[in-house]
PDB file of C-alpha atoms in Angstrom:
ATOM      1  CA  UNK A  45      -4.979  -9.681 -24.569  1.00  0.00           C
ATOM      2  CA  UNK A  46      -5.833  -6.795 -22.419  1.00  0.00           C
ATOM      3  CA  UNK A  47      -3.241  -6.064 -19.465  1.00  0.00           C
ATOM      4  CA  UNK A  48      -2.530  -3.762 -16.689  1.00  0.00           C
ATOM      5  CA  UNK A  49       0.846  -2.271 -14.734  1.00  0.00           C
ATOM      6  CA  UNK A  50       0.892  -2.553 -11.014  1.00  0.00           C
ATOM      7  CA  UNK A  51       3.833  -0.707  -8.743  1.00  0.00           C
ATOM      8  CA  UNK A  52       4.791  -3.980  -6.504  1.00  0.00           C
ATOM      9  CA  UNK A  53       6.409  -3.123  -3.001  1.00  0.00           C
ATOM     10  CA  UNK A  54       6.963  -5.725   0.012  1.00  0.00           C
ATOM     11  CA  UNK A  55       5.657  -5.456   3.409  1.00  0.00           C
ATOM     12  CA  UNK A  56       6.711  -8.341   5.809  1.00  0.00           C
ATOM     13  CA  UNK A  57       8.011 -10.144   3.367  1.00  0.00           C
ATOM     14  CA  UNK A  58       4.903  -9.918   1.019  1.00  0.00           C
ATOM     15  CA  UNK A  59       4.410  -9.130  -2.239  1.00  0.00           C
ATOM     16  CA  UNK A  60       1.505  -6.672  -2.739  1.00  0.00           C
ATOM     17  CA  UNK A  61       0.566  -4.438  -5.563  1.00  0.00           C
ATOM     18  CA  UNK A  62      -1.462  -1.092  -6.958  1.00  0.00           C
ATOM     19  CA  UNK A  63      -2.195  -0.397 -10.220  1.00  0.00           C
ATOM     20  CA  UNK A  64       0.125   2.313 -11.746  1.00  0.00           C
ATOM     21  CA  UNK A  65      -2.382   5.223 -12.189  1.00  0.00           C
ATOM     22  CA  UNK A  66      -3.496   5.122  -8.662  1.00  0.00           C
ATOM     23  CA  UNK A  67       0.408   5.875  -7.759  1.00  0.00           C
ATOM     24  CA  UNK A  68       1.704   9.394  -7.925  1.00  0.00           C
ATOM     25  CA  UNK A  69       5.029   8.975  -6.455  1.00  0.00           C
ATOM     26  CA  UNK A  70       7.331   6.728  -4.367  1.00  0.00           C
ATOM     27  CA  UNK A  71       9.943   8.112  -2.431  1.00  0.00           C
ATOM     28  CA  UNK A  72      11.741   7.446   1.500  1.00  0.00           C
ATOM     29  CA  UNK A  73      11.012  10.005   3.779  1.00  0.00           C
ATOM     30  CA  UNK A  74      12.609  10.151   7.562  1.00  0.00           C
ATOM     31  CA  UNK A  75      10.865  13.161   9.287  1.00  0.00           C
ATOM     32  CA  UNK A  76       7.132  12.560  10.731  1.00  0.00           C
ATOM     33  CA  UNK A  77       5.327  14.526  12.606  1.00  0.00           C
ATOM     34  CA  UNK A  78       2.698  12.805  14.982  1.00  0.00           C
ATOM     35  CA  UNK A  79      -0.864  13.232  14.898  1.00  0.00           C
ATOM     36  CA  UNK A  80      -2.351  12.723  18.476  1.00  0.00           C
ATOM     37  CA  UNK A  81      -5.455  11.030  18.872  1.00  0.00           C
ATOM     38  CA  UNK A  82      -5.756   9.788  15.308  1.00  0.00           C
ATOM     39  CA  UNK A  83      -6.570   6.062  14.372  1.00  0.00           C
ATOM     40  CA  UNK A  84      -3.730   3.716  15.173  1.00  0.00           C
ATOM     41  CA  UNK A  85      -2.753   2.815  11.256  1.00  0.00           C
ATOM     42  CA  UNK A  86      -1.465   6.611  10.856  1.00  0.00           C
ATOM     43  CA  UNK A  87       1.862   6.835  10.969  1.00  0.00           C
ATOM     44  CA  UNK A  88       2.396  10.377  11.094  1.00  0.00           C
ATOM     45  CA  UNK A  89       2.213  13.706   8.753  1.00  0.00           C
ATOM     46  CA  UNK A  90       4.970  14.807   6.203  1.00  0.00           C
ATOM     47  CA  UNK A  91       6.061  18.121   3.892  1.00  0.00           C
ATOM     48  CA  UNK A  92       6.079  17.348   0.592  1.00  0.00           C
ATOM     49  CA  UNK A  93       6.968  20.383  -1.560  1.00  0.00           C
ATOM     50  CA  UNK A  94       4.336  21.810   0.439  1.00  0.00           C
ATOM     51  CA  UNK A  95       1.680  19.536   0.561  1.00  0.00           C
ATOM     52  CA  UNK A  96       0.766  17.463   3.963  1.00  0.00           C
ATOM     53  CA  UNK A  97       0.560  14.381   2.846  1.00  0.00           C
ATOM     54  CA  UNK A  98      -0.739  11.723   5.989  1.00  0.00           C
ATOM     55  CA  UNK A  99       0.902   8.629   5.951  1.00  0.00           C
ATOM     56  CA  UNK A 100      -0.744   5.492   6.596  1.00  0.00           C
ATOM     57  CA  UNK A 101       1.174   2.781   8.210  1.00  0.00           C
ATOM     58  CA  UNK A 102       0.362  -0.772   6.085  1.00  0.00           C
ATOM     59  CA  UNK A 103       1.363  -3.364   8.519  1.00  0.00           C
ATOM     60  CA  UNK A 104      -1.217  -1.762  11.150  1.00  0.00           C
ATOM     61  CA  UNK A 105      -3.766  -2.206   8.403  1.00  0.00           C
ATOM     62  CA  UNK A 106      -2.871  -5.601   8.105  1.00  0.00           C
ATOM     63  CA  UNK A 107      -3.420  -6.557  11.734  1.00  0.00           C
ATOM     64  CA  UNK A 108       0.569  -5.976  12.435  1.00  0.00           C
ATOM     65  CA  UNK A 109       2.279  -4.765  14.444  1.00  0.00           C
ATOM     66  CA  UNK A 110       3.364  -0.445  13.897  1.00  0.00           C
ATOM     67  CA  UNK A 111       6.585   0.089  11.912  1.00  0.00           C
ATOM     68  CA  UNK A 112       9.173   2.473  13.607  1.00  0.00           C
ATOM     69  CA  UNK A 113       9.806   5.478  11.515  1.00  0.00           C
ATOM     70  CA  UNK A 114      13.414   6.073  12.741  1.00  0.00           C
ATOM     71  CA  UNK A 115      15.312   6.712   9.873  1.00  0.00           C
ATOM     72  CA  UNK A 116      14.464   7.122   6.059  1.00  0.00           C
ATOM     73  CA  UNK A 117      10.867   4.659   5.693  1.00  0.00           C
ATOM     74  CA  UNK A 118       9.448   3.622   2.109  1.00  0.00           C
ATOM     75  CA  UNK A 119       6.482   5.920   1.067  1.00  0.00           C
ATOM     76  CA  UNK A 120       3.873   4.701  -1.883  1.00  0.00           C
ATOM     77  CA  UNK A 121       2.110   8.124  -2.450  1.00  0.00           C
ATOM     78  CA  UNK A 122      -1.702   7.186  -3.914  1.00  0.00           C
ATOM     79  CA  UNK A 123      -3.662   9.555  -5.575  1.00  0.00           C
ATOM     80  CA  UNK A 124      -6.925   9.196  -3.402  1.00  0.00           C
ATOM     81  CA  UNK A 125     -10.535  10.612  -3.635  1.00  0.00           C
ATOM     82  CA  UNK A 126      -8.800  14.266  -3.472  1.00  0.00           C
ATOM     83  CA  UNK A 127      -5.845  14.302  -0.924  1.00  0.00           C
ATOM     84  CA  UNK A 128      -2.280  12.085  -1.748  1.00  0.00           C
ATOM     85  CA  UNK A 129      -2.091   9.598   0.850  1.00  0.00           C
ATOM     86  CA  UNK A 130       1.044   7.574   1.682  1.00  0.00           C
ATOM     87  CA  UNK A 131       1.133   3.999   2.477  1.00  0.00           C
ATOM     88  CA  UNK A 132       4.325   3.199   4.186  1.00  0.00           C
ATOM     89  CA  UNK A 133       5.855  -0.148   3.217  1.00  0.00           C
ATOM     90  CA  UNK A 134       9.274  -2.208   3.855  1.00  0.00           C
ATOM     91  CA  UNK A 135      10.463  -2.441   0.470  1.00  0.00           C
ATOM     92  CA  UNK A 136       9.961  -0.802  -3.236  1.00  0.00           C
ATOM     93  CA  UNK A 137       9.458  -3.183  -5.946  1.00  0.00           C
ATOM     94  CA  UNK A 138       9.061  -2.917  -9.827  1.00  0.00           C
ATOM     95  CA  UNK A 139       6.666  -1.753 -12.206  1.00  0.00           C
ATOM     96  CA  UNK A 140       4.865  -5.238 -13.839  1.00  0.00           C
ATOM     97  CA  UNK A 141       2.901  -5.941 -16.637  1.00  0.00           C
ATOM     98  CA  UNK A 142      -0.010  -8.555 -16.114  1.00  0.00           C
ATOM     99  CA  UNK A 143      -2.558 -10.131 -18.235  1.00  0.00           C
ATOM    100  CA  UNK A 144      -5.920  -9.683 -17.041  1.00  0.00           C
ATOM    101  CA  UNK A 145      -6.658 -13.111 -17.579  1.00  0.00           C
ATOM    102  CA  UNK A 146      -3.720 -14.193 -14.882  1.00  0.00           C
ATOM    103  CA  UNK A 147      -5.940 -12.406 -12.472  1.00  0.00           C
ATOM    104  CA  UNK A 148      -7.490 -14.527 -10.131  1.00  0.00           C
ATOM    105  CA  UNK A 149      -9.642 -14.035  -6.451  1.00  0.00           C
ATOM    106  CA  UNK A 150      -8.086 -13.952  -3.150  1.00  0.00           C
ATOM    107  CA  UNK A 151      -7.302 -17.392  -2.003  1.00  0.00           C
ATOM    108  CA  UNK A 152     -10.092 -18.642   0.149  1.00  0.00           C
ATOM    109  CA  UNK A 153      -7.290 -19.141   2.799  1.00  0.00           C
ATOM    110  CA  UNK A 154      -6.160 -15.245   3.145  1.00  0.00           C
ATOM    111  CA  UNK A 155      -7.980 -14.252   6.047  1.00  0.00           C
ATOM    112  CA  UNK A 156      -8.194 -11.022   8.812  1.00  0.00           C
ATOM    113  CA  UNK A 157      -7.729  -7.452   7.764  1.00  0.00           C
ATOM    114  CA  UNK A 158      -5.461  -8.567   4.937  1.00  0.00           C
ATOM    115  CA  UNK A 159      -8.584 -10.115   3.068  1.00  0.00           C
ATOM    116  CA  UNK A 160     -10.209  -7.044   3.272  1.00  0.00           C
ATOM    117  CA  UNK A 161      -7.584  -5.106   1.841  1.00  0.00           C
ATOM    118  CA  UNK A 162      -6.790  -7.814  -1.250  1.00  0.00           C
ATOM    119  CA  UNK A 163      -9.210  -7.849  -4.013  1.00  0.00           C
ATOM    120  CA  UNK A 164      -6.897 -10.437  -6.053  1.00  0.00           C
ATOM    121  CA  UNK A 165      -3.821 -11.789  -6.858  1.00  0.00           C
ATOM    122  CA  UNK A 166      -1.541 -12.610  -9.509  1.00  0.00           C
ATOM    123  CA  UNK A 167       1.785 -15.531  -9.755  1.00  0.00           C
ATOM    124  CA  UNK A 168       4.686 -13.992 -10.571  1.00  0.00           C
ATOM    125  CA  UNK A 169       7.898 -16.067 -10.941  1.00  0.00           C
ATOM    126  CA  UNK A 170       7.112 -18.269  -8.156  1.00  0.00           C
ATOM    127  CA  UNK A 171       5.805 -15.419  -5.562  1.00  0.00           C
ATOM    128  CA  UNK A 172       2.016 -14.602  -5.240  1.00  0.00           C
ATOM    129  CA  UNK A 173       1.098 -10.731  -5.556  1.00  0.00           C
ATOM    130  CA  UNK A 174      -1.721  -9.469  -3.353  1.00  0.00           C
ATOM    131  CA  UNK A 175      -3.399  -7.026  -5.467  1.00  0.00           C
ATOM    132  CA  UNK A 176      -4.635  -4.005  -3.252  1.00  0.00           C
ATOM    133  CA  UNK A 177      -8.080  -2.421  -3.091  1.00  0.00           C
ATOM    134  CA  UNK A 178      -6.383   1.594  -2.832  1.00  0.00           C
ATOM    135  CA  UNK A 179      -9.506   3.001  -1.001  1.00  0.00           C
ATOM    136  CA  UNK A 180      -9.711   0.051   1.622  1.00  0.00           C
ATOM    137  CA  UNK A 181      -5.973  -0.072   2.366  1.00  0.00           C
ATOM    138  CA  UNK A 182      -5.695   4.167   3.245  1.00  0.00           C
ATOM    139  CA  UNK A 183      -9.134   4.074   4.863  1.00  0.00           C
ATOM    140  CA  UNK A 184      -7.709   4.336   8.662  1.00  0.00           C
ATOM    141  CA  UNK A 185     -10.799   4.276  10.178  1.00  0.00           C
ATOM    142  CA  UNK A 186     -11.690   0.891   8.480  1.00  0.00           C
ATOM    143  CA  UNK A 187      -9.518  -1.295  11.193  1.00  0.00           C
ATOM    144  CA  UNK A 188     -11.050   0.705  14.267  1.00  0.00           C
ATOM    145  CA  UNK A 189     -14.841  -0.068  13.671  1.00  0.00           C
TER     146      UNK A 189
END
């Protein structure tokens, strides 16, 4: 039976997850730097070890409302079409192991930006992962047109 690994994190409560290769790094990070005039779902700019790395807020990509970033704030770094992204979350989870065939489709009641951004989900011990489409949920210019 063929399987996958997903990194699971929380936002709002939520259980969401990316599969493991798309995932360079997690870390918490407290020092953004603002990037005027860019679309509402960026958060800000940070250093890492000398890479700018743009971090993408996840709530605004989910129709929420913008996460402060006072203090240290949960970074999921993606390896994306070229340049790490971050997606900034509430919560780290854990690593998983899931059986393709426990994969099923979005729920035909997830609805807004977050169906868009969900392209399935899996039960895990009585909690429902939302599987994330990577390119879809750091595309920041998705939720302005």
């Amino acid at each position: 039976m063929a399987s996958r690994q997903f990194a699971t994190f929380e936002v709002a409560e939520q259980l969401f997850g990316v599969e493991v290769h798309t995932v360079q790094e997690v870390l918490s990070y407290n020092e953004y730097t603002p990037v005027p005039l860019a679309p509402p779902a960026v958060g800000g700019l940070f250093n890492l070890r000398g890479q700018v790395i743009a971090a993408v807020d996840l709530r605004v990509q989910l129709g929420m409302a913008r996460k402060a970033l006072q203090g240290p704030v949960m970074n999921v770094i993606l390896r994306g079409d070229g340049e790490p992204v971050s997606l900034l979350v509430d919560k780290i989870g854990e690593v998983v192991d899931l059986d393709d065939e426990a994969f099923e489709p979005p729920p035909d009641t997830l609805s807004g930006p977050t169906r868009e951004l969900v392209v399935g989900t899996f039960k895990l011990d009585g909690r429902l992962m939302l599987a994330l489409d990577v390119n879809q949920a750091v595309d920041t210019y998705r939720a302005t047109t």
